[in-house]
Short mmCIF file of C-alpha atoms in Angstrom, two decimals:
data_model
loop_
_atom_site.label_atom_id
_atom_site.label_comp_id
_atom_site.label_asym_id
_atom_site.label_seq_id
_atom_site.Cartn_x
_atom_site.Cartn_y
_atom_site.Cartn_z
CA ASP A 124 62.21 -43.30 11.30
CA THR A 125 64.28 -40.34 10.20
CA GLU A 126 68.09 -40.23 10.34
CA VAL A 127 68.03 -36.51 11.09
CA THR A 128 67.17 -35.92 14.74
CA GLN A 129 65.73 -32.63 15.96
CA THR A 130 65.18 -31.51 19.54
CA PRO A 131 62.99 -30.42 21.13
CA LYS A 132 59.88 -31.65 19.29
CA HIS A 133 57.78 -28.84 20.72
CA LEU A 134 58.78 -25.45 22.14
CA VAL A 135 56.69 -22.66 23.60
CA MET A 136 58.49 -19.41 24.35
CA GLY A 137 57.75 -15.79 25.13
CA MET A 138 58.91 -12.95 22.93
CA THR A 139 61.72 -12.02 25.34
CA ASN A 140 63.10 -15.54 25.78
CA LYS A 141 66.28 -17.01 24.29
CA LYS A 142 66.16 -20.63 23.19
CA SER A 143 67.97 -22.95 20.78
CA LEU A 144 66.85 -25.65 18.38
CA LYS A 145 69.19 -28.56 17.78
CA CYS A 146 69.70 -30.89 14.82
CA GLU A 147 71.98 -33.90 14.50
CA GLN A 148 72.81 -36.29 11.65
CA HIS A 149 75.28 -39.17 11.49
CA MET A 150 75.12 -39.93 7.78
CA GLY A 151 78.41 -38.20 7.03
CA HIS A 152 76.61 -35.44 5.16
CA ARG A 153 78.51 -32.17 4.66
CA ALA A 154 75.50 -29.97 3.85
CA MET A 155 72.87 -28.98 6.39
CA TYR A 156 69.81 -26.79 6.06
CA TRP A 157 67.22 -24.95 8.15
CA TYR A 158 63.68 -24.56 6.80
CA LYS A 159 60.55 -22.90 8.15
CA GLN A 160 57.12 -24.34 7.37
CA LYS A 161 53.77 -22.66 8.05
CA ALA A 162 50.55 -24.67 8.11
CA LYS A 163 49.41 -26.04 4.74
CA LYS A 164 52.43 -24.49 2.98
CA PRO A 165 55.61 -26.09 1.63
CA PRO A 166 58.90 -25.56 3.51
CA GLU A 167 60.83 -22.30 2.97
CA LEU A 168 64.61 -22.32 3.03
CA MET A 169 66.30 -20.20 5.72
CA PHE A 170 69.98 -21.17 5.86
CA VAL A 171 72.42 -23.53 4.15
CA TYR A 172 75.70 -24.76 5.64
CA SER A 173 78.29 -26.38 3.43
CA TYR A 174 81.32 -28.00 5.09
CA GLU A 175 80.42 -26.23 8.35
CA LYS A 176 80.42 -22.79 6.72
CA LEU A 177 77.32 -20.67 6.18
CA SER A 178 76.87 -20.49 2.43
CA ILE A 179 73.32 -19.21 2.03
CA ASN A 180 71.18 -16.92 4.19
CA GLU A 181 67.77 -16.32 2.63
CA SER A 182 67.44 -12.81 4.10
CA VAL A 183 66.39 -14.20 7.46
CA PRO A 184 65.91 -11.66 10.31
CA SER A 185 68.80 -11.47 12.79
CA ARG A 186 66.59 -12.79 15.60
CA PHE A 187 67.39 -16.20 14.04
CA SER A 188 71.07 -17.10 14.42
CA PRO A 189 72.39 -20.37 13.01
CA GLU A 190 75.49 -22.21 14.18
CA CYS A 191 77.27 -25.32 12.92
CA PRO A 192 79.67 -26.54 15.66
CA ASN A 193 80.77 -29.57 13.63
CA SER A 194 79.78 -31.61 10.60
CA SER A 195 77.10 -33.54 12.51
CA LEU A 196 75.42 -30.74 14.44
CA LEU A 197 73.37 -27.70 13.50
CA ASN A 198 71.82 -25.24 15.93
CA LEU A 199 69.34 -22.40 15.49
CA HIS A 200 69.49 -19.78 18.23
CA LEU A 201 66.29 -17.82 18.80
CA HIS A 202 65.96 -14.43 20.48
CA ALA A 203 63.19 -11.84 20.64
CA LEU A 204 60.90 -13.73 18.28
CA GLN A 205 57.53 -12.46 17.12
CA PRO A 206 54.19 -14.31 17.14
CA GLU A 207 54.39 -14.67 13.33
CA ASP A 208 57.53 -16.78 13.82
CA SER A 209 55.35 -19.59 15.15
CA ALA A 210 55.87 -22.47 12.71
CA LEU A 211 57.41 -25.90 12.19
CA TYR A 212 61.21 -25.58 11.92
CA LEU A 213 62.81 -28.31 9.88
CA CYS A 214 66.42 -29.38 9.61
CA ALA A 215 67.69 -31.29 6.58
CA SER A 216 70.98 -32.69 5.35
CA SER A 217 72.48 -33.89 2.09
CA GLN A 218 75.84 -35.34 1.08
CA VAL A 219 76.90 -32.02 -0.42
CA VAL A 220 75.17 -28.93 -1.78
CA ARG A 221 74.66 -29.98 -5.37
CA SER A 222 71.85 -30.72 -7.78
CA GLY A 223 70.95 -34.40 -7.67
CA GLN A 224 71.73 -34.75 -3.98
CA PRO A 225 68.45 -35.38 -2.15
CA GLN A 226 67.89 -33.65 1.17
CA HIS A 227 66.81 -35.74 4.14
CA PHE A 228 64.58 -34.03 6.70
CA GLY A 229 64.03 -34.38 10.41
CA ASP A 230 60.55 -34.30 11.94
CA GLY A 231 60.97 -30.70 13.02
CA THR A 232 60.45 -28.56 16.08
CA ARG A 233 56.98 -27.06 16.41
CA LEU A 234 57.55 -23.57 17.80
CA SER A 235 54.87 -21.42 19.39
CA ILE A 236 55.57 -17.80 20.36
CA LEU A 237 53.34 -16.35 23.03
CA ASP B 161 63.24 -22.65 -12.11
CA ALA B 162 60.86 -25.36 -13.22
CA LYS B 163 57.31 -25.35 -11.88
CA THR B 164 55.24 -28.47 -11.26
CA THR B 165 51.53 -29.21 -11.61
CA GLN B 166 49.91 -31.98 -9.58
CA PRO B 167 46.28 -32.93 -8.95
CA PRO B 168 45.23 -31.52 -5.56
CA SER B 169 43.89 -34.85 -4.32
CA MET B 170 43.59 -38.54 -5.22
CA ASP B 171 42.08 -41.66 -3.69
CA CYS B 172 43.44 -45.19 -3.96
CA ALA B 173 42.23 -48.51 -2.56
CA GLU B 174 44.45 -50.28 -0.09
CA GLY B 175 46.57 -52.96 -1.76
CA ARG B 176 46.31 -51.37 -5.21
CA ALA B 177 49.03 -49.42 -7.01
CA ALA B 178 48.89 -45.67 -6.49
CA ASN B 179 49.97 -43.69 -9.55
CA LEU B 180 50.66 -40.02 -8.87
CA PRO B 181 51.18 -37.80 -11.94
CA CYS B 182 53.26 -34.64 -12.17
CA ASN B 183 53.67 -32.17 -15.00
CA HIS B 184 56.97 -30.27 -15.24
CA SER B 185 56.96 -29.05 -18.84
CA THR B 186 59.50 -26.26 -18.21
CA ILE B 187 62.16 -28.49 -16.68
CA SER B 188 65.64 -27.94 -18.06
CA GLY B 189 68.02 -30.69 -19.15
CA ASN B 190 70.12 -30.83 -16.01
CA GLU B 191 67.32 -30.54 -13.43
CA TYR B 192 66.39 -33.59 -11.40
CA VAL B 193 62.85 -34.64 -10.47
CA TYR B 194 62.44 -35.38 -6.74
CA TRP B 195 59.49 -36.84 -4.89
CA TYR B 196 58.83 -36.30 -1.19
CA ARG B 197 55.85 -37.00 0.99
CA GLN B 198 54.71 -35.43 4.22
CA ILE B 199 52.53 -37.19 6.72
CA HIS B 200 50.68 -34.94 9.13
CA SER B 201 52.91 -33.53 11.89
CA GLN B 202 56.07 -35.06 10.46
CA GLY B 203 58.90 -33.70 8.33
CA PRO B 204 59.02 -34.33 4.57
CA GLN B 205 60.23 -37.82 3.73
CA TYR B 206 62.46 -38.34 0.69
CA ILE B 207 61.05 -41.02 -1.64
CA ILE B 208 62.98 -41.08 -4.89
CA HIS B 209 64.65 -38.90 -7.53
CA GLY B 210 65.77 -39.19 -11.14
CA LEU B 211 67.12 -37.30 -14.12
CA LYS B 212 66.24 -39.17 -17.31
CA ASN B 213 65.98 -42.88 -16.59
CA ASN B 214 63.23 -44.61 -14.69
CA GLU B 215 64.21 -45.35 -11.09
CA THR B 216 63.06 -47.89 -8.51
CA ASN B 217 63.83 -48.31 -4.83
CA GLU B 218 62.25 -50.11 -1.91
CA MET B 219 59.53 -47.47 -1.57
CA ALA B 220 58.46 -46.59 -5.08
CA SER B 221 59.14 -46.38 -8.81
CA LEU B 222 59.63 -43.17 -10.79
CA ILE B 223 58.67 -43.12 -14.45
CA ILE B 224 59.93 -40.08 -16.42
CA THR B 225 58.67 -39.50 -19.96
CA GLU B 226 61.22 -39.39 -22.73
CA ASP B 227 60.72 -35.64 -23.25
CA ARG B 228 61.02 -35.18 -19.42
CA LYS B 229 57.93 -32.97 -19.34
CA SER B 230 56.08 -35.23 -16.94
CA SER B 231 56.62 -38.06 -14.49
CA THR B 232 54.64 -40.58 -12.46
CA LEU B 233 55.36 -41.85 -8.97
CA ILE B 234 54.15 -45.41 -8.43
CA LEU B 235 53.55 -46.90 -5.00
CA PRO B 236 53.11 -50.57 -5.96
CA HIS B 237 50.95 -51.80 -3.07
CA ALA B 238 49.46 -48.88 -1.18
CA THR B 239 48.78 -49.20 2.54
CA LEU B 240 46.86 -46.94 4.90
CA ARG B 241 50.21 -45.57 6.12
CA ASP B 242 50.84 -44.14 2.65
CA THR B 243 48.14 -41.50 3.21
CA ALA B 244 50.08 -38.22 2.94
CA VAL B 245 50.72 -35.13 0.83
CA TYR B 246 53.05 -36.06 -2.03
CA TYR B 247 55.29 -33.34 -3.49
CA CYS B 248 56.83 -33.49 -6.94
CA ILE B 249 59.82 -31.14 -7.23
CA ALA B 250 61.53 -30.27 -10.49
CA GLY B 251 64.94 -28.87 -9.78
CA MET B 252 66.35 -26.31 -7.42
CA ASP B 253 66.77 -22.55 -7.59
CA SER B 254 70.14 -20.79 -7.67
CA ASN B 255 70.42 -21.19 -3.88
CA TYR B 256 69.85 -24.96 -4.10
CA GLN B 257 66.39 -24.51 -2.62
CA LEU B 258 63.96 -27.25 -3.65
CA ILE B 259 61.12 -25.70 -5.67
CA TRP B 260 58.04 -27.11 -3.96
CA GLY B 261 54.65 -27.24 -5.62
CA ALA B 262 51.28 -27.52 -3.90
CA GLY B 263 51.41 -31.33 -3.74
CA THR B 264 48.80 -34.08 -4.07
CA LYS B 265 46.90 -35.23 -1.01
CA LEU B 266 46.73 -39.02 -1.44
CA ILE B 267 44.13 -40.84 0.62
CA ILE B 268 44.36 -44.62 0.84
CA LYS B 269 40.97 -46.19 1.55
CA PRO B 270 40.42 -49.62 3.14
#
């Protein structure tokens, strides 16, 4: 069982829809991450939040909009996605953003764009 | 950024120790070695990490060579539920992104 909870587990949406992915952790971690994973590939970093502030954006298109309402929650707002955005979206957290701090992952949201 | 080399696949009999090797010959002195595994349709699961010393937790042991150019993850008594892709990661890039390799697909056989 993972201590990082992501909802929903599956999401199917059209290219004109707006939806949000949610992530929650109660480990007291102050760093949270969004990753994208395509089939048979390792995860790719999208965003990093440190102490509720966006610290890293890996040149992600603006149709993905992250939000960190508080230290336990992380959202990813989706709008006007493309079929190639279909993937597994993973949330992770660590105590802080620092080498030697392992990241703990949720089980992801499997997103399909029609 | 250190790269890792792992065998693409390995088999192990249930109840035996599974020893997964990883080569990270370009690792720098302050980069940690992390091991994760990913079971189909689930997120990556953190297993263990270390810098120089060998480490052990309830899941596994990590043996790092003295020159830090390679390491071995040991699952002491493999079960069928340990079947997964195991990733060895040597360090992070400048954006604190874990540098994932291709991983080893470990199959535990009854």
